[in-house]
CSV table of C-alpha atoms and ligand atoms in Angstrom, one decimal:
chain,number,residue,atom,x,y,z
S,1,MET,CA,108.3,51.2,149.8
S,2,ALA,CA,111.9,50.0,150.0
S,3,HIS,CA,112.9,53.4,151.4
S,4,ARG,CA,110.1,53.3,154.1
S,5,ARG,CA,111.3,49.8,155.2
S,6,ASN,CA,115.0,50.7,155.2
S,7,THR,CA,114.4,53.8,157.3
S,8,ALA,CA,111.8,52.3,159.7
S,9,PRO,CA,112.8,53.3,163.3
S,10,GLU,CA,112.9,49.6,164.4
S,11,VAL,CA,115.6,48.8,161.8
S,12,GLY,CA,117.7,51.5,163.4
S,13,GLU,CA,117.1,49.9,166.8
S,14,TRP,CA,118.1,46.5,165.6
S,15,LEU,CA,121.3,47.8,164.1
S,16,ASP,CA,122.0,49.7,167.3
S,17,THR,CA,121.7,46.5,169.5
S,18,LEU,CA,124.5,45.0,167.3
S,19,VAL,CA,126.9,47.7,168.2
S,20,THR,CA,128.6,46.0,171.1
S,21,SER,CA,132.1,45.2,172.3
S,22,ASP,CA,131.9,41.9,170.4
S,23,LEU,CA,131.4,43.9,167.3
S,24,ALA,CA,134.4,46.2,168.0
S,25,ALA,CA,136.5,43.0,168.3
S,26,ASP,CA,135.3,41.8,164.9
S,27,ALA,CA,135.7,45.2,163.1
S,28,ALA,CA,137.6,43.6,160.2
S,29,GLY,CA,135.4,40.5,160.1
S,30,ASP,CA,132.0,39.7,158.5
S,31,LEU,CA,129.9,40.9,161.4
S,32,GLY,CA,131.8,44.2,161.6
S,33,ALA,CA,131.6,44.8,157.9
S,34,ASN,CA,127.9,43.9,157.7
S,35,VAL,CA,126.8,46.2,160.6
S,36,ARG,CA,129.1,49.0,159.5
S,37,GLU,CA,127.9,48.9,155.9
S,38,LEU,CA,124.2,48.5,156.8
S,39,ARG,CA,124.4,51.4,159.2
S,40,ARG,CA,126.2,53.6,156.7
S,41,ARG,CA,123.6,53.0,154.0
S,42,ARG,CA,120.7,53.5,156.4
S,43,LYS,CA,122.2,56.7,157.8
S,44,LYS,CA,122.3,58.1,154.2
S,45,LEU,CA,118.8,57.0,153.4
S,46,THR,CA,117.3,58.5,156.5
S,47,LYS,CA,118.6,61.9,155.5
S,48,VAL,CA,116.5,61.9,152.3
S,49,PRO,CA,112.8,62.8,152.8
S,50,ALA,CA,110.4,60.1,151.7
S,51,ALA,CA,108.6,62.6,149.5
S,52,LEU,CA,111.8,63.4,147.6
S,53,VAL,CA,112.6,59.7,147.2
S,54,GLU,CA,109.1,59.2,145.7
S,55,GLU,CA,109.4,62.1,143.4
S,56,ILE,CA,112.8,60.9,142.1
S,57,ALA,CA,111.4,57.4,141.5
S,58,ARG,CA,108.3,58.7,139.6
S,59,THR,CA,110.2,61.3,137.6
S,60,ALA,CA,113.0,58.9,136.6
S,61,SER,CA,110.5,56.5,135.3
S,62,GLN,CA,108.7,59.1,133.2
S,63,SER,CA,111.9,60.8,132.1
S,64,HIS,CA,113.2,57.4,130.8
S,65,GLN,CA,110.2,57.1,128.5
S,66,VAL,CA,110.6,60.7,127.2
S,67,TRP,CA,114.3,60.1,126.6
S,68,ALA,CA,113.7,56.9,124.6
S,69,ALA,CA,111.2,58.8,122.3
S,70,ALA,CA,113.5,61.8,122.1
S,71,ARG,CA,116.4,59.7,121.1
S,72,LYS,CA,114.4,58.0,118.4
S,73,ALA,CA,113.2,61.4,117.1
S,74,ASP,CA,116.6,63.1,117.6
S,75,ASP,CA,114.8,65.7,119.6
S,76,PHE,CA,116.9,67.1,122.5
S,77,ALA,CA,114.4,69.9,123.1
S,78,ALA,CA,111.7,67.4,124.1
S,79,PHE,CA,114.0,65.8,126.6
S,80,ARG,CA,115.5,69.0,128.0
S,81,PRO,CA,112.8,69.9,130.7
S,82,TRP,CA,113.0,66.3,132.0
S,83,LEU,CA,116.7,66.3,132.3
S,84,GLU,CA,116.5,69.7,134.0
S,85,LYS,CA,114.0,68.2,136.5
S,86,MET,CA,116.1,65.1,137.2
S,87,LEU,CA,119.2,67.2,137.7
S,88,ARG,CA,117.3,69.5,140.1
S,89,LEU,CA,116.0,66.5,142.1
S,90,ARG,CA,119.4,64.8,142.3
S,91,ILE,CA,121.0,68.1,143.5
S,92,GLU,CA,118.2,68.3,146.2
S,93,GLN,CA,119.1,64.7,147.2
S,94,ALA,CA,122.8,65.6,147.4
S,95,GLU,CA,121.9,68.6,149.6
S,96,ALA,CA,119.8,66.4,151.9
S,97,VAL,CA,122.6,63.7,152.2
S,98,GLY,CA,125.3,66.3,152.7
S,99,TYR,CA,128.9,66.5,151.4
S,100,SER,CA,132.1,68.3,152.2
S,101,GLY,CA,133.4,69.2,148.7
S,102,SER,CA,131.0,69.0,145.8
S,103,PRO,CA,127.4,67.8,145.6
S,104,TYR,CA,128.7,65.3,143.1
S,105,ASP,CA,130.4,63.5,146.0
S,106,ALA,CA,127.1,62.7,147.6
S,107,LEU,CA,125.8,61.2,144.3
S,108,VAL,CA,128.9,59.2,143.2
S,109,ASP,CA,129.0,57.6,146.7
S,110,ASP,CA,125.9,55.6,145.8
S,111,TYR,CA,127.9,53.8,143.0
S,112,GLU,CA,131.5,54.0,144.2
S,113,PRO,CA,131.7,54.4,148.0
S,114,GLY,CA,134.8,56.2,149.0
S,115,GLU,CA,135.2,58.2,145.8
S,116,THR,CA,134.7,62.0,145.3
S,117,ALA,CA,134.7,64.4,142.4
S,118,VAL,CA,138.2,65.3,143.3
S,119,SER,CA,139.5,61.8,143.7
S,120,ILE,CA,138.0,60.7,140.4
S,121,ALA,CA,139.3,63.7,138.6
S,122,ARG,CA,142.8,63.0,139.9
S,123,VAL,CA,143.0,59.7,138.0
S,124,LEU,CA,140.7,60.4,135.1
S,125,ASP,CA,142.4,63.8,134.2
S,126,ALA,CA,145.7,62.0,134.2
S,127,LEU,CA,144.3,59.3,132.0
S,128,ARG,CA,142.7,61.8,129.6
S,129,ALA,CA,145.9,63.8,129.3
S,130,GLU,CA,147.9,60.8,128.2
S,131,LEU,CA,145.3,58.9,126.3
S,132,THR,CA,144.2,61.8,124.0
S,133,PRO,CA,147.6,62.0,122.3
S,134,LEU,CA,147.9,58.2,122.1
S,135,VAL,CA,144.6,58.0,120.2
S,136,ALA,CA,145.6,60.9,118.0
S,137,ALA,CA,148.8,59.1,117.2
S,138,ILE,CA,146.9,55.9,116.3
S,139,VAL,CA,144.8,57.9,113.8
S,140,LYS,CA,148.0,59.6,112.4
S,141,SER,CA,149.8,56.3,111.9
S,142,GLY,CA,147.5,55.7,108.9
S,143,ARG,CA,147.5,52.0,109.7
S,144,LYS,CA,144.2,50.2,109.3
S,145,ALA,CA,143.3,46.9,111.0
S,146,PRO,CA,141.9,44.2,108.7
S,147,SER,CA,138.6,44.5,110.4
S,148,GLU,CA,136.6,43.2,107.4
S,149,VAL,CA,137.5,39.6,108.4
S,150,LEU,CA,135.2,40.0,111.5
S,151,ALA,CA,132.3,41.0,109.2
S,152,ARG,CA,132.4,37.8,107.1
S,153,SER,CA,129.9,35.0,107.7
S,154,PHE,CA,130.0,33.6,111.3
S,155,PRO,CA,126.9,31.3,111.6
S,156,VAL,CA,125.1,32.2,114.8
S,157,ALA,CA,124.8,28.6,116.1
S,158,ALA,CA,128.6,28.2,115.8
S,159,GLN,CA,129.1,31.5,117.6
S,160,ALA,CA,126.9,30.4,120.5
S,161,GLU,CA,128.8,27.1,120.8
S,162,PHE,CA,132.2,28.7,120.5
S,163,GLY,CA,131.4,31.5,122.9
S,164,LYS,CA,130.1,29.1,125.5
S,165,ARG,CA,133.2,26.9,125.3
S,166,ALA,CA,135.4,30.0,125.8
S,167,ALA,CA,133.3,31.2,128.8
S,168,ALA,CA,133.6,27.8,130.4
S,169,ALA,CA,137.4,27.7,129.7
S,170,ILE,CA,138.1,31.0,131.5
S,171,GLY,CA,136.1,29.8,134.5
S,172,PHE,CA,132.4,30.5,134.2
S,173,ASP,CA,130.6,27.6,135.9
S,174,PHE,CA,127.7,26.5,133.8
S,175,ASP,CA,126.5,24.3,136.7
S,176,ALA,CA,125.8,27.5,138.6
S,177,GLY,CA,124.6,29.7,135.7
S,178,ARG,CA,123.6,29.8,132.0
S,179,LEU,CA,123.9,31.9,128.9
S,180,ASP,CA,121.0,33.1,126.8
S,181,THR,CA,120.2,35.6,124.0
S,182,THR,CA,118.8,39.1,124.4
S,183,HIS,CA,118.9,42.5,122.7
S,184,HIS,CA,121.3,44.0,125.3
S,185,PRO,CA,124.0,41.8,126.9
S,186,PHE,CA,123.8,41.7,130.7
S,187,CYS,CA,124.6,39.6,133.8
S,188,GLY,CA,122.0,39.0,136.4
S,189,GLY,CA,120.7,36.2,138.6
S,190,ALA,CA,120.0,35.3,142.1
S,191,GLY,CA,123.2,34.8,144.0
S,192,PRO,CA,126.5,32.9,143.4
S,193,ARG,CA,124.7,29.6,142.6
S,194,ASP,CA,122.5,31.0,139.9
S,195,VAL,CA,124.1,33.5,137.6
S,196,ARG,CA,122.4,34.4,134.3
S,197,LEU,CA,124.4,35.8,131.3
S,198,THR,CA,123.0,37.1,128.1
S,199,THR,CA,124.5,38.2,124.8
S,200,ARG,CA,123.4,38.9,121.2
S,201,TYR,CA,124.7,37.5,117.9
S,202,ASN,CA,125.1,39.1,114.6
S,203,GLU,CA,126.3,36.8,111.8
S,204,HIS,CA,128.4,39.5,110.3
S,205,ASP,CA,130.0,40.9,113.5
S,206,PHE,CA,132.0,38.2,115.3
S,207,GLY,CA,133.4,40.6,117.9
S,208,ASP,CA,130.1,41.9,119.2
S,209,GLY,CA,128.8,38.5,120.3
S,210,PHE,CA,132.1,37.0,121.4
S,211,PHE,CA,133.5,39.8,123.5
S,212,SER,CA,130.0,40.5,125.0
S,213,ILE,CA,130.1,36.9,126.2
S,214,LEU,CA,133.6,37.3,127.7
S,215,HIS,CA,132.6,40.6,129.3
S,216,GLU,CA,129.4,39.2,130.9
S,217,ALA,CA,131.2,36.0,131.9
S,218,GLY,CA,133.7,38.2,133.7
S,219,HIS,CA,130.8,39.8,135.7
S,220,GLY,CA,129.4,36.3,136.2
S,221,ILE,CA,132.7,34.8,137.4
S,222,TYR,CA,132.8,37.5,140.0
S,223,GLU,CA,129.2,36.8,141.1
S,224,GLN,CA,130.0,33.1,141.3
S,225,GLY,CA,133.0,34.0,143.5
S,226,LEU,CA,131.1,35.9,146.1
S,227,ARG,CA,130.5,34.1,149.4
S,228,ALA,CA,127.3,32.1,149.4
S,229,ASP,CA,127.3,32.0,153.2
S,230,GLN,CA,127.0,35.8,153.2
S,231,TYR,CA,124.5,36.0,150.4
S,232,GLY,CA,122.2,39.1,150.9
S,233,MET,CA,124.7,40.7,153.4
S,234,PRO,CA,127.4,43.3,152.5
S,235,ALA,CA,130.2,40.8,153.1
S,236,GLY,CA,128.7,38.7,150.3
S,237,GLU,CA,128.0,41.5,147.9
S,238,ALA,CA,130.1,42.9,145.1
S,239,MET,CA,132.4,45.6,146.4
S,240,SER,CA,131.5,48.4,144.0
S,241,LEU,CA,130.4,49.0,140.4
S,242,ALA,CA,134.0,49.8,139.4
S,243,ILE,CA,135.3,46.5,140.9
S,244,HIS,CA,132.5,44.6,139.1
S,245,GLU,CA,133.5,46.3,135.9
S,246,SER,CA,137.2,45.6,136.5
S,247,GLN,CA,136.4,41.9,136.4
S,248,SER,CA,134.4,42.0,133.2
S,249,ARG,CA,137.0,44.2,131.5
S,250,MET,CA,139.9,42.0,132.6
S,251,TRP,CA,138.4,38.9,131.0
S,252,GLU,CA,137.2,40.7,128.0
S,253,ASN,CA,140.3,42.9,127.2
S,254,LEU,CA,143.3,41.9,129.2
S,255,VAL,CA,142.7,38.2,128.7
S,256,GLY,CA,140.4,38.0,125.7
S,257,ARG,CA,142.1,40.5,123.5
S,258,SER,CA,145.6,39.3,124.4
S,259,TYR,CA,148.0,37.7,121.9
S,260,GLY,CA,148.5,34.7,124.2
S,261,PHE,CA,144.7,34.0,124.4
S,262,TRP,CA,144.4,33.8,120.6
S,263,ARG,CA,147.6,31.8,120.2
S,264,TRP,CA,145.6,29.3,122.3
S,265,LEU,CA,142.2,29.7,120.7
S,266,TYR,CA,142.8,30.7,117.1
S,267,ALA,CA,143.1,27.3,115.6
S,268,ASP,CA,139.8,26.4,117.2
S,269,ALA,CA,138.2,29.5,115.8
S,270,GLN,CA,139.4,28.6,112.3
S,271,ARG,CA,137.9,25.1,112.7
S,272,ALA,CA,134.6,26.6,114.0
S,273,PHE,CA,134.4,29.3,111.3
S,274,PRO,CA,136.2,27.9,108.2
S,275,ALA,CA,134.5,30.0,105.7
S,276,ALA,CA,135.5,33.2,107.4
S,277,LEU,CA,138.9,32.5,108.8
S,278,ALA,CA,140.6,29.8,106.7
S,279,GLY,CA,143.7,31.5,105.3
S,280,VAL,CA,143.6,34.5,107.7
S,281,PRO,CA,146.9,34.6,109.6
S,282,LEU,CA,146.7,34.8,113.4
S,283,ASP,CA,148.4,38.2,113.4
S,284,ASP,CA,145.7,39.7,111.1
S,285,PHE,CA,142.9,38.3,113.3
S,286,TYR,CA,144.7,39.7,116.4
S,287,PHE,CA,145.0,43.1,114.8
S,288,ALA,CA,141.3,43.0,113.8
S,289,VAL,CA,140.0,42.3,117.3
S,290,ASN,CA,142.2,45.1,118.6
S,291,GLU,CA,141.2,47.7,116.1
S,292,SER,CA,141.2,51.2,117.5
S,293,LYS,CA,139.6,54.3,116.0
S,294,PRO,CA,137.7,57.3,117.3
S,295,SER,CA,133.9,56.8,117.0
S,296,LEU,CA,130.7,58.4,118.2
S,297,ILE,CA,129.2,55.7,120.3
S,298,ARG,CA,130.6,54.7,123.7
S,299,THR,CA,129.3,51.1,123.7
S,300,GLU,CA,130.8,50.4,120.3
S,301,SER,CA,134.2,51.9,121.1
S,302,ASP,CA,137.5,50.0,121.6
S,303,GLU,CA,139.9,49.4,124.5
S,304,ALA,CA,141.8,52.7,123.9
S,305,THR,CA,139.1,55.1,123.0
S,306,TYR,CA,136.5,53.8,125.4
S,307,ASN,CA,137.9,55.7,128.4
S,308,LEU,CA,137.8,59.0,126.6
S,309,HIS,CA,134.0,58.6,126.1
S,310,VAL,CA,133.8,58.2,129.9
S,311,CYS,CA,136.1,61.1,130.7
S,312,ILE,CA,133.9,63.4,128.5
S,313,ARG,CA,130.8,62.3,130.4
S,314,PHE,CA,132.4,62.7,133.8
S,315,GLY,CA,133.5,66.3,133.0
S,316,LEU,CA,130.1,67.2,131.7
S,317,GLU,CA,128.0,65.7,134.5
S,318,ARG,CA,130.2,67.1,137.2
S,319,ALA,CA,129.8,70.5,135.7
S,320,LEU,CA,126.0,70.0,135.5
S,321,VAL,CA,125.8,69.0,139.2
S,322,GLU,CA,128.1,71.7,140.3
S,323,GLY,CA,126.1,74.4,138.4
S,324,ARG,CA,128.8,75.3,136.0
S,325,LEU,CA,126.9,74.0,132.9
S,326,ALA,CA,123.3,74.6,132.1
S,327,VAL,CA,121.3,71.7,130.5
S,328,ALA,CA,120.4,74.0,127.6
S,329,ASP,CA,124.1,74.3,126.8
S,330,LEU,CA,124.8,70.5,127.2
S,331,PRO,CA,124.5,69.5,123.5
S,332,GLY,CA,127.0,72.1,122.4
S,333,ALA,CA,129.4,71.3,125.3
S,334,TRP,CA,129.1,67.6,124.3
S,335,ASN,CA,130.1,68.3,120.7
S,336,ASP,CA,133.0,70.5,121.7
S,337,ALA,CA,134.3,67.8,124.1
S,338,TYR,CA,134.1,65.2,121.4
S,339,ARG,CA,135.8,67.4,118.8
S,340,ASP,CA,138.7,68.3,121.3
S,341,THR,CA,139.1,64.8,122.7
S,342,LEU,CA,138.3,62.3,120.0
S,343,GLY,CA,138.3,64.5,116.9
S,344,VAL,CA,134.7,63.5,115.9
S,345,VAL,CA,131.4,65.3,116.1
S,346,SER,CA,128.0,63.6,115.7
S,347,PRO,CA,125.7,65.2,113.2
S,348,THR,CA,122.7,64.2,115.4
S,349,ASP,CA,122.0,64.5,119.1
S,350,ALA,CA,120.6,60.9,118.9
S,351,ASN,CA,124.2,59.6,118.4
S,352,GLY,CA,125.5,62.4,120.6
S,353,VAL,CA,124.2,63.6,123.9
S,354,LEU,CA,121.1,61.4,123.8
S,355,GLN,CA,122.9,58.1,123.2
S,356,ASP,CA,123.1,56.8,126.8
S,357,VAL,CA,120.2,56.0,129.2
S,358,HIS,CA,122.0,57.0,132.5
S,359,TRP,CA,121.2,60.8,132.7
S,360,SER,CA,117.5,60.2,131.9
S,361,GLU,CA,117.2,58.5,135.2
S,362,GLY,CA,119.4,61.0,137.0
S,363,MET,CA,122.3,58.5,137.4
S,364,PHE,CA,124.9,61.2,137.8
S,365,GLY,CA,128.1,59.6,139.1
S,366,TYR,CA,127.7,56.3,137.4
S,367,PHE,CA,129.8,56.8,134.2
S,368,PRO,CA,133.2,57.1,136.0
S,369,THR,CA,132.8,53.6,137.4
S,370,TYR,CA,133.3,52.3,133.8
S,371,ALA,CA,136.7,53.9,133.4
S,372,LEU,CA,137.7,53.3,137.0
S,373,GLY,CA,136.9,49.6,136.3
S,374,ASN,CA,139.5,49.6,133.5
S,375,LEU,CA,142.1,51.2,135.7
S,376,TYR,CA,141.4,48.7,138.5
S,377,ALA,CA,141.6,45.9,136.0
S,378,ALA,CA,145.0,46.9,134.7
S,379,GLN,CA,146.5,47.5,138.2
S,380,LEU,CA,145.1,44.3,139.6
S,381,PHE,CA,146.2,42.3,136.5
S,382,ASP,CA,149.8,43.7,136.9
S,383,ALA,CA,149.8,42.6,140.6
S,384,ALA,CA,148.6,39.2,139.6
S,385,GLY,CA,151.3,38.9,137.0
S,386,ARG,CA,154.0,39.9,139.5
S,387,GLU,CA,152.9,37.1,141.8
S,388,LEU,CA,152.0,34.4,139.3
S,389,GLY,CA,154.5,34.9,136.5
S,390,ASP,CA,154.0,35.1,132.7
S,391,LEU,CA,150.2,35.3,132.3
S,392,ASP,CA,150.4,35.6,128.5
S,393,ALA,CA,152.3,32.3,128.4
S,394,MET,CA,149.6,30.7,130.6
S,395,PHE,CA,146.8,32.0,128.4
S,396,ALA,CA,148.7,30.6,125.3
S,397,ALA,CA,148.6,27.2,127.1
S,398,GLY,CA,144.9,27.6,127.9
S,399,GLU,CA,145.6,28.0,131.6
S,400,PHE,CA,143.3,30.4,133.3
S,401,GLU,CA,143.0,28.9,136.8
S,402,PRO,CA,146.0,30.7,138.2
S,403,LEU,CA,144.5,34.1,137.4
S,404,LEU,CA,141.0,33.0,138.4
S,405,GLY,CA,142.3,31.7,141.7
S,406,TRP,CA,144.2,34.9,142.4
S,407,LEU,CA,141.1,37.0,141.7
S,408,ARG,CA,139.0,34.7,143.9
S,409,ARG,CA,141.5,35.0,146.9
S,410,ASN,CA,142.2,38.7,146.5
S,411,VAL,CA,139.0,40.3,145.2
S,412,HIS,CA,135.9,38.1,145.1
S,413,VAL,CA,135.8,36.7,148.7
S,414,VAL,CA,136.3,40.2,150.1
S,415,GLY,CA,132.8,41.3,149.4
S,416,GLN,CA,132.3,44.7,151.0
S,417,CYS,CA,134.6,44.1,153.9
S,418,GLU,CA,136.8,46.7,152.3
S,419,THR,CA,136.3,49.7,149.9
S,420,ALA,CA,137.8,49.6,146.5
S,421,PRO,CA,140.5,52.3,147.1
S,422,ARG,CA,141.7,50.4,150.1
S,423,LEU,CA,141.6,47.0,148.4
S,424,VAL,CA,143.8,48.2,145.5
S,425,GLU,CA,146.3,49.7,147.9
S,426,ARG,CA,146.6,46.6,150.0
S,427,VAL,CA,146.7,44.1,147.1
S,428,THR,CA,148.8,46.1,144.6
S,429,GLY,CA,150.9,48.2,147.0
S,430,ALA,CA,149.8,51.5,145.4
S,431,SER,CA,146.8,53.7,145.2
S,432,LEU,CA,144.8,53.7,142.0
S,433,SER,CA,146.6,55.3,139.1
S,434,ALA,CA,146.3,55.6,135.3
S,435,ALA,CA,149.9,54.4,134.9
S,436,PRO,CA,149.3,50.6,134.6
S,437,LEU,CA,146.6,51.0,132.0
S,438,MET,CA,148.5,53.6,130.0
S,439,GLN,CA,151.6,51.4,130.0
S,440,ARG,CA,149.6,48.5,128.7
S,441,LEU,CA,147.8,50.5,126.0
S,442,ARG,CA,151.0,52.0,124.8
S,443,ALA,CA,152.7,48.6,124.5
S,444,LYS,CA,149.7,47.0,122.7
S,445,PHE,CA,148.8,49.8,120.3
S,446,GLY,CA,152.4,50.8,119.8
S,447,GLY,CA,153.0,47.2,118.6
S,448,LEU,CA,149.9,47.3,116.3
S,449,TYR,CA,150.0,50.8,114.9
S,450,GLY,CA,153.8,51.5,114.9
S,451,GLY,CA,156.6,51.4,117.5
S,452,SER,CA,157.2,55.2,117.2
S,453,LEU,CA,153.7,55.8,118.4
S,454,ALA,CA,154.5,54.6,121.9
S,455,ALA,CA,157.3,57.1,122.3
S,456,SER,CA,155.5,60.1,120.7
S,457,ALA,CA,152.4,59.5,122.8
S,458,ALA,CA,154.5,59.3,126.0
S,459,SER,CA,156.1,62.8,125.5
K,501,LIG,ZN1,130.0,45.6,132.4
């Protein structure tokens, strides 16, 4: 139904009447951006036959159900024909939309306008090449984070109170949003004046609840920073999935897992959770919240290993879409990639190739936006630091407005008046690269797991 409305002939006529000389004069303004973006989206939609749109929608919904049951039963064979069908339909969609390089380009464009298989590979291959030896060096160091302190008793009511105060302190406006409890943390809502966050709490896993709150608050702070006067129009919408994720990751990791942040908040944490944290030195707690170790599950992985989970998925889904990998061979290719990259192999497909929902709905091209988000976060954060001064010292003093204001001015209010690759070039002076994130990860994990690690991983 949405497709029929978007592609109705009169919508095209309305948009055409807006293409006037006034519009050309306002190419960089709201009207220019709105008309340009709406026409771009509509043009793509009109190329896809309604019957195909309908079949994709119906199949995705059924395939999702089959995937959920197959994951529970650890039964890839049951899911396989559905994944094959979703893949076939998405390739058909890509062929209908058209592309110049790879059919993957037509699909990724739905999530990350302006990116292609080649442009993503350029940054993610560089990231993977440098990150794999860093993660191996962390394992080889033999050092272990005192992670058991985070599994002590953290009463849920105190976690909710503590997390809410932290979210408010970094800038989430509780007069224009709220925080509730669900099974899966998320951020939703209805525009910048009503942003809904959710998280979950586990008495014996402080990090799960707390960092989910910071992550979702980061998404929410972005939503609250979008322009209310352009609500519902591209100029008032989030730029892309990767930029959205850059905001959540920045507050979760670059702020919330920084030393300065805990210099500011740790005494408070000890007061809120005396049974768990009394007598635990700040440095031990900091190491615990920054533990890094290869694991099987993407959503439970840490700041360093997370991107490798994404690089693996990008390589596999690109090969699927480009016809270089058959669905039947996917579980084996998955395990090989995990062995080569993270040094771990899941004994089950449930915790392997079946762990994520995305492919069941044919969302090929979505995964890279997670890693691109981490890269954008690091590069934007560095640029903010160059302009604002010592951010870590600000966090240690509980000062988050300077960073928040910088993000509001440089990212949030831009909406879709620019694409993400262009924004990062204009604001940081360089195109997106793996270097800022790698530099940050080497410094942090070199400090925690041994100074020599930074040098050995760099070679
Ligand atoms: Zn997120």
